[in-house]
Structure formats: C-alpha cells, structure tokens
Amino acid sequence: MFYNKIVITAFIAWFVSQITKAIIYMIINKKISWERFFGAAGMPSSHSAVVTAVATAVGMQCGWDSPLFAVSVVLAAIVMHDAVGVRQETGKQAKVINSLLVLFDSMGRGELTPVETLKEFVGHTGRQVFVGAVFGILTALILQAVLP
C-alpha cells in the first residue's frame, strides 16, 4: 500500500491542502490552529483535493476510459457535492441549535457544556471545493510524473 502511487498521491493531496488551510487561517487570524490542520472545512477543501487526486491518478494509470476512472469520478462528484451541500447545511443547523442551547441555558433551562455544543465549521463553499479540486488535480499530475 505504501508503494501505491494512487494512495501516495491521495495522502500528499490531503497533506498539502491541510497545510495550506492552516497557513491561510494563521495569516487571517494571526494565530496557529491545529484544528485547521486536522479538522474539516475551510479553504481549500481537502476532501475535494483527495478525491480529485485519486480520480486523476486513476485516469492517468488505468486510462481515461477505464471503469476504475469512471467509478473514481462518480465518487469524487458525490463527495464534492456532499461537502458543499449536506455538510454546509449541517454547519448552519449546528449554529442555530447552539444558539438555542445558549438561550435555554440563559433561561436556566439547560446545562450547556462546551463538549455538548455542536461543531459549526463542517462544510465548504463552492469556491473552497473548486480550489480543493484544483489542488488535487495538480498534485496528481505532478506526482504521477515524478514518482517512479
């Protein structure tokens, strides 16, 4: 598995996008956040980077008309659609639920702890997904040319 160019490409696409995400966060917020390196959401989408890197690497290795490439593209499309659709809506819903929990707590009707709050930063914008996809494609193109 550690010699599989497609797996290596996927891991490096994830790593590069997560490093980029952490650097962007650090520049904007003037502080380091390990959550931005390990966590989901943000610019660029590491989910998109990984699935497009895999699809591109599969296409280059197995052929653009192969069944494996077709499956990779379909799965990449599902993941990217989910990242910008379902996961973004989940973040919006978490924000509303967390606000309600704070309201209930202020009314003396709840016992809110930081552990019980829902994670709000889980989805992506279309731009974040697009940039992640570009990262993935470029990573695959470069690595497939460089790796033996």
JSON list of N, CA and C in Angstrom, two decimals, residues 32-107:
[
{"chain": "A", "resi": 32, "resn": "ILE", "atom": "N", "xyz": [-1.95, 30.30, 15.34]},
{"chain": "A", "resi": 32, "resn": "ILE", "atom": "CA", "xyz": [-1.86, 28.94, 14.83]},
{"chain": "A", "resi": 32, "resn": "ILE", "atom": "C", "xyz": [-3.03, 28.13, 15.40]},
{"chain": "A", "resi": 33, "resn": "SER", "atom": "N", "xyz": [-3.64, 27.32, 14.54]},
{"chain": "A", "resi": 33, "resn": "SER", "atom": "CA", "xyz": [-4.73, 26.45, 14.98]},
{"chain": "A", "resi": 33, "resn": "SER", "atom": "C", "xyz": [-4.48, 25.04, 14.45]},
{"chain": "A", "resi": 34, "resn": "TRP", "atom": "N", "xyz": [-4.23, 24.12, 15.37]},
{"chain": "A", "resi": 34, "resn": "TRP", "atom": "CA", "xyz": [-4.03, 22.72, 14.97]},
{"chain": "A", "resi": 34, "resn": "TRP", "atom": "C", "xyz": [-5.34, 22.14, 14.43]},
{"chain": "A", "resi": 35, "resn": "GLU", "atom": "N", "xyz": [-6.46, 22.68, 14.90]},
{"chain": "A", "resi": 35, "resn": "GLU", "atom": "CA", "xyz": [-7.77, 22.24, 14.40]},
{"chain": "A", "resi": 35, "resn": "GLU", "atom": "C", "xyz": [-7.87, 22.49, 12.90]},
{"chain": "A", "resi": 36, "resn": "ARG", "atom": "N", "xyz": [-7.29, 23.56, 12.40]},
{"chain": "A", "resi": 36, "resn": "ARG", "atom": "CA", "xyz": [-7.33, 23.84, 10.97]},
{"chain": "A", "resi": 36, "resn": "ARG", "atom": "C", "xyz": [-6.47, 22.85, 10.21]},
{"chain": "A", "resi": 37, "resn": "PHE", "atom": "N", "xyz": [-5.42, 22.32, 10.84]},
{"chain": "A", "resi": 37, "resn": "PHE", "atom": "CA", "xyz": [-4.62, 21.33, 10.14]},
{"chain": "A", "resi": 37, "resn": "PHE", "atom": "C", "xyz": [-5.32, 19.98, 10.12]},
{"chain": "A", "resi": 38, "resn": "PHE", "atom": "N", "xyz": [-5.90, 19.58, 11.24]},
{"chain": "A", "resi": 38, "resn": "PHE", "atom": "CA", "xyz": [-6.51, 18.26, 11.32]},
{"chain": "A", "resi": 38, "resn": "PHE", "atom": "C", "xyz": [-8.00, 18.25, 11.03]},
{"chain": "A", "resi": 39, "resn": "GLY", "atom": "N", "xyz": [-8.66, 19.41, 11.14]},
{"chain": "A", "resi": 39, "resn": "GLY", "atom": "CA", "xyz": [-10.11, 19.47, 11.03]},
{"chain": "A", "resi": 39, "resn": "GLY", "atom": "C", "xyz": [-10.62, 19.60, 9.61]},
{"chain": "A", "resi": 40, "resn": "ALA", "atom": "N", "xyz": [-11.94, 19.49, 9.52]},
{"chain": "A", "resi": 40, "resn": "ALA", "atom": "CA", "xyz": [-12.63, 19.63, 8.24]},
{"chain": "A", "resi": 40, "resn": "ALA", "atom": "C", "xyz": [-12.98, 21.10, 8.01]},
{"chain": "A", "resi": 41, "resn": "ALA", "atom": "N", "xyz": [-13.49, 21.37, 6.83]},
{"chain": "A", "resi": 41, "resn": "ALA", "atom": "CA", "xyz": [-13.96, 22.70, 6.42]},
{"chain": "A", "resi": 41, "resn": "ALA", "atom": "C", "xyz": [-12.78, 23.65, 6.18]},
{"chain": "A", "resi": 42, "resn": "GLY", "atom": "N", "xyz": [-13.08, 24.78, 5.56]},
{"chain": "A", "resi": 42, "resn": "GLY", "atom": "CA", "xyz": [-12.06, 25.78, 5.30]},
{"chain": "A", "resi": 42, "resn": "GLY", "atom": "C", "xyz": [-11.53, 25.70, 3.88]},
{"chain": "A", "resi": 43, "resn": "MET", "atom": "N", "xyz": [-10.62, 26.64, 3.57]},
{"chain": "A", "resi": 43, "resn": "MET", "atom": "CA", "xyz": [-10.03, 26.78, 2.24]},
{"chain": "A", "resi": 43, "resn": "MET", "atom": "C", "xyz": [-8.64, 26.22, 2.23]},
{"chain": "A", "resi": 44, "resn": "PRO", "atom": "N", "xyz": [-8.34, 25.31, 1.33]},
{"chain": "A", "resi": 44, "resn": "PRO", "atom": "CA", "xyz": [-9.18, 24.62, 0.35]},
{"chain": "A", "resi": 44, "resn": "PRO", "atom": "C", "xyz": [-9.81, 23.36, 0.95]},
{"chain": "A", "resi": 45, "resn": "SER", "atom": "N", "xyz": [-10.75, 22.78, 0.25]},
{"chain": "A", "resi": 45, "resn": "SER", "atom": "CA", "xyz": [-11.38, 21.54, 0.70]},
{"chain": "A", "resi": 45, "resn": "SER", "atom": "C", "xyz": [-10.41, 20.38, 0.50]},
{"chain": "A", "resi": 46, "resn": "SER", "atom": "N", "xyz": [-9.99, 19.78, 1.61]},
{"chain": "A", "resi": 46, "resn": "SER", "atom": "CA", "xyz": [-9.09, 18.63, 1.49]},
{"chain": "A", "resi": 46, "resn": "SER", "atom": "C", "xyz": [-9.85, 17.40, 0.98]},
{"chain": "A", "resi": 47, "resn": "HIS", "atom": "N", "xyz": [-11.16, 17.33, 1.27]},
{"chain": "A", "resi": 47, "resn": "HIS", "atom": "CA", "xyz": [-11.96, 16.23, 0.72]},
{"chain": "A", "resi": 47, "resn": "HIS", "atom": "C", "xyz": [-11.92, 16.27, -0.81]},
{"chain": "A", "resi": 48, "resn": "SER", "atom": "N", "xyz": [-12.12, 17.46, -1.36]},
{"chain": "A", "resi": 48, "resn": "SER", "atom": "CA", "xyz": [-12.10, 17.61, -2.82]},
{"chain": "A", "resi": 48, "resn": "SER", "atom": "C", "xyz": [-10.71, 17.33, -3.37]},
{"chain": "A", "resi": 49, "resn": "ALA", "atom": "N", "xyz": [-9.69, 17.79, -2.66]},
{"chain": "A", "resi": 49, "resn": "ALA", "atom": "CA", "xyz": [-8.31, 17.56, -3.11]},
{"chain": "A", "resi": 49, "resn": "ALA", "atom": "C", "xyz": [-8.01, 16.06, -3.19]},
{"chain": "A", "resi": 50, "resn": "VAL", "atom": "N", "xyz": [-8.41, 15.33, -2.17]},
{"chain": "A", "resi": 50, "resn": "VAL", "atom": "CA", "xyz": [-8.13, 13.89, -2.14]},
{"chain": "A", "resi": 50, "resn": "VAL", "atom": "C", "xyz": [-8.87, 13.15, -3.25]},
{"chain": "A", "resi": 51, "resn": "VAL", "atom": "N", "xyz": [-10.18, 13.39, -3.38]},
{"chain": "A", "resi": 51, "resn": "VAL", "atom": "CA", "xyz": [-10.93, 12.61, -4.37]},
{"chain": "A", "resi": 51, "resn": "VAL", "atom": "C", "xyz": [-10.58, 12.97, -5.80]},
{"chain": "A", "resi": 52, "resn": "THR", "atom": "N", "xyz": [-10.24, 14.23, -6.07]},
{"chain": "A", "resi": 52, "resn": "THR", "atom": "CA", "xyz": [-9.84, 14.58, -7.44]},
{"chain": "A", "resi": 52, "resn": "THR", "atom": "C", "xyz": [-8.42, 14.08, -7.72]},
{"chain": "A", "resi": 53, "resn": "ALA", "atom": "N", "xyz": [-7.56, 14.06, -6.70]},
{"chain": "A", "resi": 53, "resn": "ALA", "atom": "CA", "xyz": [-6.22, 13.49, -6.88]},
{"chain": "A", "resi": 53, "resn": "ALA", "atom": "C", "xyz": [-6.33, 12.00, -7.21]},
{"chain": "A", "resi": 54, "resn": "VAL", "atom": "N", "xyz": [-7.18, 11.30, -6.50]},
{"chain": "A", "resi": 54, "resn": "VAL", "atom": "CA", "xyz": [-7.37, 9.87, -6.76]},
{"chain": "A", "resi": 54, "resn": "VAL", "atom": "C", "xyz": [-7.93, 9.66, -8.17]},
{"chain": "A", "resi": 55, "resn": "ALA", "atom": "N", "xyz": [-8.98, 10.40, -8.52]},
{"chain": "A", "resi": 55, "resn": "ALA", "atom": "CA", "xyz": [-9.58, 10.23, -9.84]},
{"chain": "A", "resi": 55, "resn": "ALA", "atom": "C", "xyz": [-8.58, 10.53, -10.95]},
{"chain": "A", "resi": 56, "resn": "THR", "atom": "N", "xyz": [-7.82, 11.60, -10.79]},
{"chain": "A", "resi": 56, "resn": "THR", "atom": "CA", "xyz": [-6.82, 11.96, -11.81]},
{"chain": "A", "resi": 56, "resn": "THR", "atom": "C", "xyz": [-5.73, 10.90, -11.90]},
{"chain": "A", "resi": 57, "resn": "ALA", "atom": "N", "xyz": [-5.23, 10.44, -10.76]},
{"chain": "A", "resi": 57, "resn": "ALA", "atom": "CA", "xyz": [-4.19, 9.41, -10.76]},
{"chain": "A", "resi": 57, "resn": "ALA", "atom": "C", "xyz": [-4.70, 8.10, -11.37]},
{"chain": "A", "resi": 58, "resn": "VAL", "atom": "N", "xyz": [-5.94, 7.75, -11.05]},
{"chain": "A", "resi": 58, "resn": "VAL", "atom": "CA", "xyz": [-6.53, 6.53, -11.63]},
{"chain": "A", "resi": 58, "resn": "VAL", "atom": "C", "xyz": [-6.66, 6.70, -13.15]},
{"chain": "A", "resi": 59, "resn": "GLY", "atom": "N", "xyz": [-7.12, 7.85, -13.59]},
{"chain": "A", "resi": 59, "resn": "GLY", "atom": "CA", "xyz": [-7.23, 8.10, -15.02]},
{"chain": "A", "resi": 59, "resn": "GLY", "atom": "C", "xyz": [-5.89, 8.00, -15.73]},
{"chain": "A", "resi": 60, "resn": "MET", "atom": "N", "xyz": [-4.85, 8.54, -15.10]},
{"chain": "A", "resi": 60, "resn": "MET", "atom": "CA", "xyz": [-3.52, 8.51, -15.71]},
{"chain": "A", "resi": 60, "resn": "MET", "atom": "C", "xyz": [-2.95, 7.09, -15.73]},
{"chain": "A", "resi": 61, "resn": "GLN", "atom": "N", "xyz": [-3.20, 6.31, -14.68]},
{"chain": "A", "resi": 61, "resn": "GLN", "atom": "CA", "xyz": [-2.63, 4.97, -14.60]},
{"chain": "A", "resi": 61, "resn": "GLN", "atom": "C", "xyz": [-3.47, 3.92, -15.33]},
{"chain": "A", "resi": 62, "resn": "CYS", "atom": "N", "xyz": [-4.77, 4.02, -15.23]},
{"chain": "A", "resi": 62, "resn": "CYS", "atom": "CA", "xyz": [-5.65, 2.96, -15.74]},
{"chain": "A", "resi": 62, "resn": "CYS", "atom": "C", "xyz": [-6.33, 3.31, -17.05]},
{"chain": "A", "resi": 63, "resn": "GLY", "atom": "N", "xyz": [-6.25, 4.57, -17.43]},
{"chain": "A", "resi": 63, "resn": "GLY", "atom": "CA", "xyz": [-6.88, 5.01, -18.67]},
{"chain": "A", "resi": 63, "resn": "GLY", "atom": "C", "xyz": [-8.12, 5.84, -18.38]},
{"chain": "A", "resi": 64, "resn": "TRP", "atom": "N", "xyz": [-8.31, 6.86, -19.20]},
{"chain": "A", "resi": 64, "resn": "TRP", "atom": "CA", "xyz": [-9.42, 7.79, -19.02]},
{"chain": "A", "resi": 64, "resn": "TRP", "atom": "C", "xyz": [-10.76, 7.14, -19.36]},
{"chain": "A", "resi": 65, "resn": "ASP", "atom": "N", "xyz": [-10.72, 6.02, -20.05]},
{"chain": "A", "resi": 65, "resn": "ASP", "atom": "CA", "xyz": [-11.96, 5.33, -20.40]},
{"chain": "A", "resi": 65, "resn": "ASP", "atom": "C", "xyz": [-12.16, 4.05, -19.59]},
{"chain": "A", "resi": 66, "resn": "SER", "atom": "N", "xyz": [-11.35, 3.87, -18.54]},
{"chain": "A", "resi": 66, "resn": "SER", "atom": "CA", "xyz": [-11.46, 2.65, -17.74]},
{"chain": "A", "resi": 66, "resn": "SER", "atom": "C", "xyz": [-12.63, 2.72, -16.76]},
{"chain": "A", "resi": 67, "resn": "PRO", "atom": "N", "xyz": [-13.17, 1.57, -16.40]},
{"chain": "A", "resi": 67, "resn": "PRO", "atom": "CA", "xyz": [-14.23, 1.54, -15.39]},
{"chain": "A", "resi": 67, "resn": "PRO", "atom": "C", "xyz": [-13.77, 2.11, -14.04]},
{"chain": "A", "resi": 68, "resn": "LEU", "atom": "N", "xyz": [-12.51, 1.91, -13.69]},
{"chain": "A", "resi": 68, "resn": "LEU", "atom": "CA", "xyz": [-12.00, 2.45, -12.42]},
{"chain": "A", "resi": 68, "resn": "LEU", "atom": "C", "xyz": [-12.01, 3.97, -12.41]},
{"chain": "A", "resi": 69, "resn": "PHE", "atom": "N", "xyz": [-11.66, 4.57, -13.55]},
{"chain": "A", "resi": 69, "resn": "PHE", "atom": "CA", "xyz": [-11.72, 6.03, -13.63]},
{"chain": "A", "resi": 69, "resn": "PHE", "atom": "C", "xyz": [-13.16, 6.51, -13.50]},
{"chain": "A", "resi": 70, "resn": "ALA", "atom": "N", "xyz": [-14.07, 5.83, -14.15]},
{"chain": "A", "resi": 70, "resn": "ALA", "atom": "CA", "xyz": [-15.49, 6.21, -14.09]},
{"chain": "A", "resi": 70, "resn": "ALA", "atom": "C", "xyz": [-15.98, 6.16, -12.64]},
{"chain": "A", "resi": 71, "resn": "VAL", "atom": "N", "xyz": [-15.65, 5.10, -11.93]},
{"chain": "A", "resi": 71, "resn": "VAL", "atom": "CA", "xyz": [-16.06, 4.98, -10.52]},
{"chain": "A", "resi": 71, "resn": "VAL", "atom": "C", "xyz": [-15.44, 6.10, -9.69]},
{"chain": "A", "resi": 72, "resn": "SER", "atom": "N", "xyz": [-14.16, 6.39, -9.92]},
{"chain": "A", "resi": 72, "resn": "SER", "atom": "CA", "xyz": [-13.49, 7.45, -9.14]},
{"chain": "A", "resi": 72, "resn": "SER", "atom": "C", "xyz": [-14.12, 8.81, -9.39]},
{"chain": "A", "resi": 73, "resn": "VAL", "atom": "N", "xyz": [-14.50, 9.09, -10.63]},
{"chain": "A", "resi": 73, "resn": "VAL", "atom": "CA", "xyz": [-15.12, 10.39, -10.94]},
{"chain": "A", "resi": 73, "resn": "VAL", "atom": "C", "xyz": [-16.49, 10.50, -10.28]},
{"chain": "A", "resi": 74, "resn": "VAL", "atom": "N", "xyz": [-17.26, 9.43, -10.34]},
{"chain": "A", "resi": 74, "resn": "VAL", "atom": "CA", "xyz": [-18.59, 9.45, -9.71]},
{"chain": "A", "resi": 74, "resn": "VAL", "atom": "C", "xyz": [-18.45, 9.65, -8.20]},
{"chain": "A", "resi": 75, "resn": "LEU", "atom": "N", "xyz": [-17.55, 8.91, -7.56]},
{"chain": "A", "resi": 75, "resn": "LEU", "atom": "CA", "xyz": [-17.35, 9.07, -6.12]},
{"chain": "A", "resi": 75, "resn": "LEU", "atom": "C", "xyz": [-16.83, 10.47, -5.78]},
{"chain": "A", "resi": 76, "resn": "ALA", "atom": "N", "xyz": [-15.95, 11.01, -6.60]},
{"chain": "A", "resi": 76, "resn": "ALA", "atom": "CA", "xyz": [-15.45, 12.37, -6.38]},
{"chain": "A", "resi": 76, "resn": "ALA", "atom": "C", "xyz": [-16.60, 13.38, -6.46]},
{"chain": "A", "resi": 77, "resn": "ALA", "atom": "N", "xyz": [-17.46, 13.22, -7.44]},
{"chain": "A", "resi": 77, "resn": "ALA", "atom": "CA", "xyz": [-18.60, 14.13, -7.59]},
{"chain": "A", "resi": 77, "resn": "ALA", "atom": "C", "xyz": [-19.52, 14.05, -6.37]},
{"chain": "A", "resi": 78, "resn": "ILE", "atom": "N", "xyz": [-19.74, 12.85, -5.86]},
{"chain": "A", "resi": 78, "resn": "ILE", "atom": "CA", "xyz": [-20.61, 12.68, -4.68]},
{"chain": "A", "resi": 78, "resn": "ILE", "atom": "C", "xyz": [-19.98, 13.36, -3.47]},
{"chain": "A", "resi": 79, "resn": "VAL", "atom": "N", "xyz": [-18.70, 13.14, -3.25]},
{"chain": "A", "resi": 79, "resn": "VAL", "atom": "CA", "xyz": [-18.02, 13.72, -2.09]},
{"chain": "A", "resi": 79, "resn": "VAL", "atom": "C", "xyz": [-18.04, 15.25, -2.18]},
{"chain": "A", "resi": 80, "resn": "MET", "atom": "N", "xyz": [-17.75, 15.80, -3.36]},
{"chain": "A", "resi": 80, "resn": "MET", "atom": "CA", "xyz": [-17.72, 17.25, -3.51]},
{"chain": "A", "resi": 80, "resn": "MET", "atom": "C", "xyz": [-19.11, 17.86, -3.37]},
{"chain": "A", "resi": 81, "resn": "HIS", "atom": "N", "xyz": [-20.11, 17.19, -3.90]},
{"chain": "A", "resi": 81, "resn": "HIS", "atom": "CA", "xyz": [-21.49, 17.66, -3.74]},
{"chain": "A", "resi": 81, "resn": "HIS", "atom": "C", "xyz": [-21.88, 17.64, -2.27]},
{"chain": "A", "resi": 82, "resn": "ASP", "atom": "N", "xyz": [-21.52, 16.58, -1.59]},
{"chain": "A", "resi": 82, "resn": "ASP", "atom": "CA", "xyz": [-21.81, 16.45, -0.16]},
{"chain": "A", "resi": 82, "resn": "ASP", "atom": "C", "xyz": [-21.11, 17.55, 0.65]},
{"chain": "A", "resi": 83, "resn": "ALA", "atom": "N", "xyz": [-19.87, 17.84, 0.31]},
{"chain": "A", "resi": 83, "resn": "ALA", "atom": "CA", "xyz": [-19.09, 18.85, 1.05]},
{"chain": "A", "resi": 83, "resn": "ALA", "atom": "C", "xyz": [-19.73, 20.22, 0.96]},
{"chain": "A", "resi": 84, "resn": "VAL", "atom": "N", "xyz": [-20.23, 20.56, -0.21]},
{"chain": "A", "resi": 84, "resn": "VAL", "atom": "CA", "xyz": [-20.79, 21.90, -0.40]},
{"chain": "A", "resi": 84, "resn": "VAL", "atom": "C", "xyz": [-22.28, 21.94, -0.07]},
{"chain": "A", "resi": 85, "resn": "GLY", "atom": "N", "xyz": [-22.94, 20.81, -0.08]},
{"chain": "A", "resi": 85, "resn": "GLY", "atom": "CA", "xyz": [-24.38, 20.78, 0.17]},
{"chain": "A", "resi": 85, "resn": "GLY", "atom": "C", "xyz": [-24.71, 20.35, 1.58]},
{"chain": "A", "resi": 86, "resn": "VAL", "atom": "N", "xyz": [-24.70, 19.06, 1.80]},
{"chain": "A", "resi": 86, "resn": "VAL", "atom": "CA", "xyz": [-25.15, 18.49, 3.08]},
{"chain": "A", "resi": 86, "resn": "VAL", "atom": "C", "xyz": [-24.29, 18.97, 4.24]},
{"chain": "A", "resi": 87, "resn": "ARG", "atom": "N", "xyz": [-22.99, 18.92, 4.10]},
{"chain": "A", "resi": 87, "resn": "ARG", "atom": "CA", "xyz": [-22.12, 19.30, 5.22]},
{"chain": "A", "resi": 87, "resn": "ARG", "atom": "C", "xyz": [-22.23, 20.79, 5.54]},
{"chain": "A", "resi": 88, "resn": "GLN", "atom": "N", "xyz": [-22.40, 21.63, 4.53]},
{"chain": "A", "resi": 88, "resn": "GLN", "atom": "CA", "xyz": [-22.56, 23.06, 4.79]},
{"chain": "A", "resi": 88, "resn": "GLN", "atom": "C", "xyz": [-23.88, 23.32, 5.52]},
{"chain": "A", "resi": 89, "resn": "GLU", "atom": "N", "xyz": [-24.93, 22.63, 5.12]},
{"chain": "A", "resi": 89, "resn": "GLU", "atom": "CA", "xyz": [-26.22, 22.77, 5.81]},
{"chain": "A", "resi": 89, "resn": "GLU", "atom": "C", "xyz": [-26.13, 22.27, 7.25]},
{"chain": "A", "resi": 90, "resn": "THR", "atom": "N", "xyz": [-25.37, 21.22, 7.46]},
{"chain": "A", "resi": 90, "resn": "THR", "atom": "CA", "xyz": [-25.17, 20.70, 8.81]},
{"chain": "A", "resi": 90, "resn": "THR", "atom": "C", "xyz": [-24.54, 21.76, 9.71]},
{"chain": "A", "resi": 91, "resn": "GLY", "atom": "N", "xyz": [-23.57, 22.49, 9.18]},
{"chain": "A", "resi": 91, "resn": "GLY", "atom": "CA", "xyz": [-22.94, 23.57, 9.94]},
{"chain": "A", "resi": 91, "resn": "GLY", "atom": "C", "xyz": [-23.91, 24.68, 10.28]},
{"chain": "A", "resi": 92, "resn": "LYS", "atom": "N", "xyz": [-24.77, 25.03, 9.32]},
{"chain": "A", "resi": 92, "resn": "LYS", "atom": "CA", "xyz": [-25.77, 26.07, 9.57]},
{"chain": "A", "resi": 92, "resn": "LYS", "atom": "C", "xyz": [-26.76, 25.62, 10.65]},
{"chain": "A", "resi": 93, "resn": "GLN", "atom": "N", "xyz": [-27.18, 24.36, 10.57]},
{"chain": "A", "resi": 93, "resn": "GLN", "atom": "CA", "xyz": [-28.10, 23.83, 11.57]},
{"chain": "A", "resi": 93, "resn": "GLN", "atom": "C", "xyz": [-27.44, 23.78, 12.95]},
{"chain": "A", "resi": 94, "resn": "ALA", "atom": "N", "xyz": [-26.17, 23.42, 13.00]},
{"chain": "A", "resi": 94, "resn": "ALA", "atom": "CA", "xyz": [-25.46, 23.37, 14.28]},
{"chain": "A", "resi": 94, "resn": "ALA", "atom": "C", "xyz": [-25.40, 24.75, 14.92]},
{"chain": "A", "resi": 95, "resn": "LYS", "atom": "N", "xyz": [-25.19, 25.79, 14.10]},
{"chain": "A", "resi": 95, "resn": "LYS", "atom": "CA", "xyz": [-25.15, 27.16, 14.61]},
{"chain": "A", "resi": 95, "resn": "LYS", "atom": "C", "xyz": [-26.49, 27.54, 15.25]},
{"chain": "A", "resi": 96, "resn": "VAL", "atom": "N", "xyz": [-27.59, 27.20, 14.59]},
{"chain": "A", "resi": 96, "resn": "VAL", "atom": "CA", "xyz": [-28.92, 27.51, 15.13]},
{"chain": "A", "resi": 96, "resn": "VAL", "atom": "C", "xyz": [-29.18, 26.72, 16.41]},
{"chain": "A", "resi": 97, "resn": "ILE", "atom": "N", "xyz": [-28.85, 25.45, 16.42]},
{"chain": "A", "resi": 97, "resn": "ILE", "atom": "CA", "xyz": [-29.06, 24.61, 17.60]},
{"chain": "A", "resi": 97, "resn": "ILE", "atom": "C", "xyz": [-28.21, 25.12, 18.77]},
{"chain": "A", "resi": 98, "resn": "ASN", "atom": "N", "xyz": [-26.96, 25.47, 18.50]},
{"chain": "A", "resi": 98, "resn": "ASN", "atom": "CA", "xyz": [-26.10, 26.01, 19.56]},
{"chain": "A", "resi": 98, "resn": "ASN", "atom": "C", "xyz": [-26.67, 27.30, 20.13]},
{"chain": "A", "resi": 99, "resn": "SER", "atom": "N", "xyz": [-27.22, 28.16, 19.26]},
{"chain": "A", "resi": 99, "resn": "SER", "atom": "CA", "xyz": [-27.86, 29.40, 19.74]},
{"chain": "A", "resi": 99, "resn": "SER", "atom": "C", "xyz": [-29.04, 29.10, 20.64]},
{"chain": "A", "resi": 100, "resn": "LEU", "atom": "N", "xyz": [-29.83, 28.10, 20.26]},
{"chain": "A", "resi": 100, "resn": "LEU", "atom": "CA", "xyz": [-30.97, 27.70, 21.09]},
{"chain": "A", "resi": 100, "resn": "LEU", "atom": "C", "xyz": [-30.51, 27.16, 22.44]},
{"chain": "A", "resi": 101, "resn": "LEU", "atom": "N", "xyz": [-29.44, 26.37, 22.43]},
{"chain": "A", "resi": 101, "resn": "LEU", "atom": "CA", "xyz": [-28.91, 25.83, 23.68]},
{"chain": "A", "resi": 101, "resn": "LEU", "atom": "C", "xyz": [-28.44, 26.95, 24.61]},
{"chain": "A", "resi": 102, "resn": "VAL", "atom": "N", "xyz": [-27.79, 27.97, 24.04]},
{"chain": "A", "resi": 102, "resn": "VAL", "atom": "CA", "xyz": [-27.36, 29.12, 24.84]},
{"chain": "A", "resi": 102, "resn": "VAL", "atom": "C", "xyz": [-28.57, 29.84, 25.41]},
{"chain": "A", "resi": 103, "resn": "LEU", "atom": "N", "xyz": [-29.60, 30.01, 24.59]},
{"chain": "A", "resi": 103, "resn": "LEU", "atom": "CA", "xyz": [-30.82, 30.66, 25.04]},
{"chain": "A", "resi": 103, "resn": "LEU", "atom": "C", "xyz": [-31.47, 29.87, 26.19]},
{"chain": "A", "resi": 104, "resn": "PHE", "atom": "N", "xyz": [-31.59, 28.57, 26.02]},
{"chain": "A", "resi": 104, "resn": "PHE", "atom": "CA", "xyz": [-32.16, 27.73, 27.08]},
{"chain": "A", "resi": 104, "resn": "PHE", "atom": "C", "xyz": [-31.32, 27.81, 28.35]},
{"chain": "A", "resi": 105, "resn": "ASP", "atom": "N", "xyz": [-30.00, 27.83, 28.17]},
{"chain": "A", "resi": 105, "resn": "ASP", "atom": "CA", "xyz": [-29.12, 27.91, 29.33]},
{"chain": "A", "resi": 105, "resn": "ASP", "atom": "C", "xyz": [-29.30, 29.25, 30.06]},
{"chain": "A", "resi": 106, "resn": "SER", "atom": "N", "xyz": [-29.44, 30.33, 29.29]},
{"chain": "A", "resi": 106, "resn": "SER", "atom": "CA", "xyz": [-29.63, 31.65, 29.91]},
{"chain": "A", "resi": 106, "resn": "SER", "atom": "C", "xyz": [-30.97, 31.75, 30.63]},
{"chain": "A", "resi": 107, "resn": "MET", "atom": "N", "xyz": [-31.92, 30.92, 30.24]},
{"chain": "A", "resi": 107, "resn": "MET", "atom": "CA", "xyz": [-33.23, 30.89, 30.90]},
{"chain": "A", "resi": 107, "resn": "MET", "atom": "C", "xyz": [-33.24, 29.94, 32.09]}
]
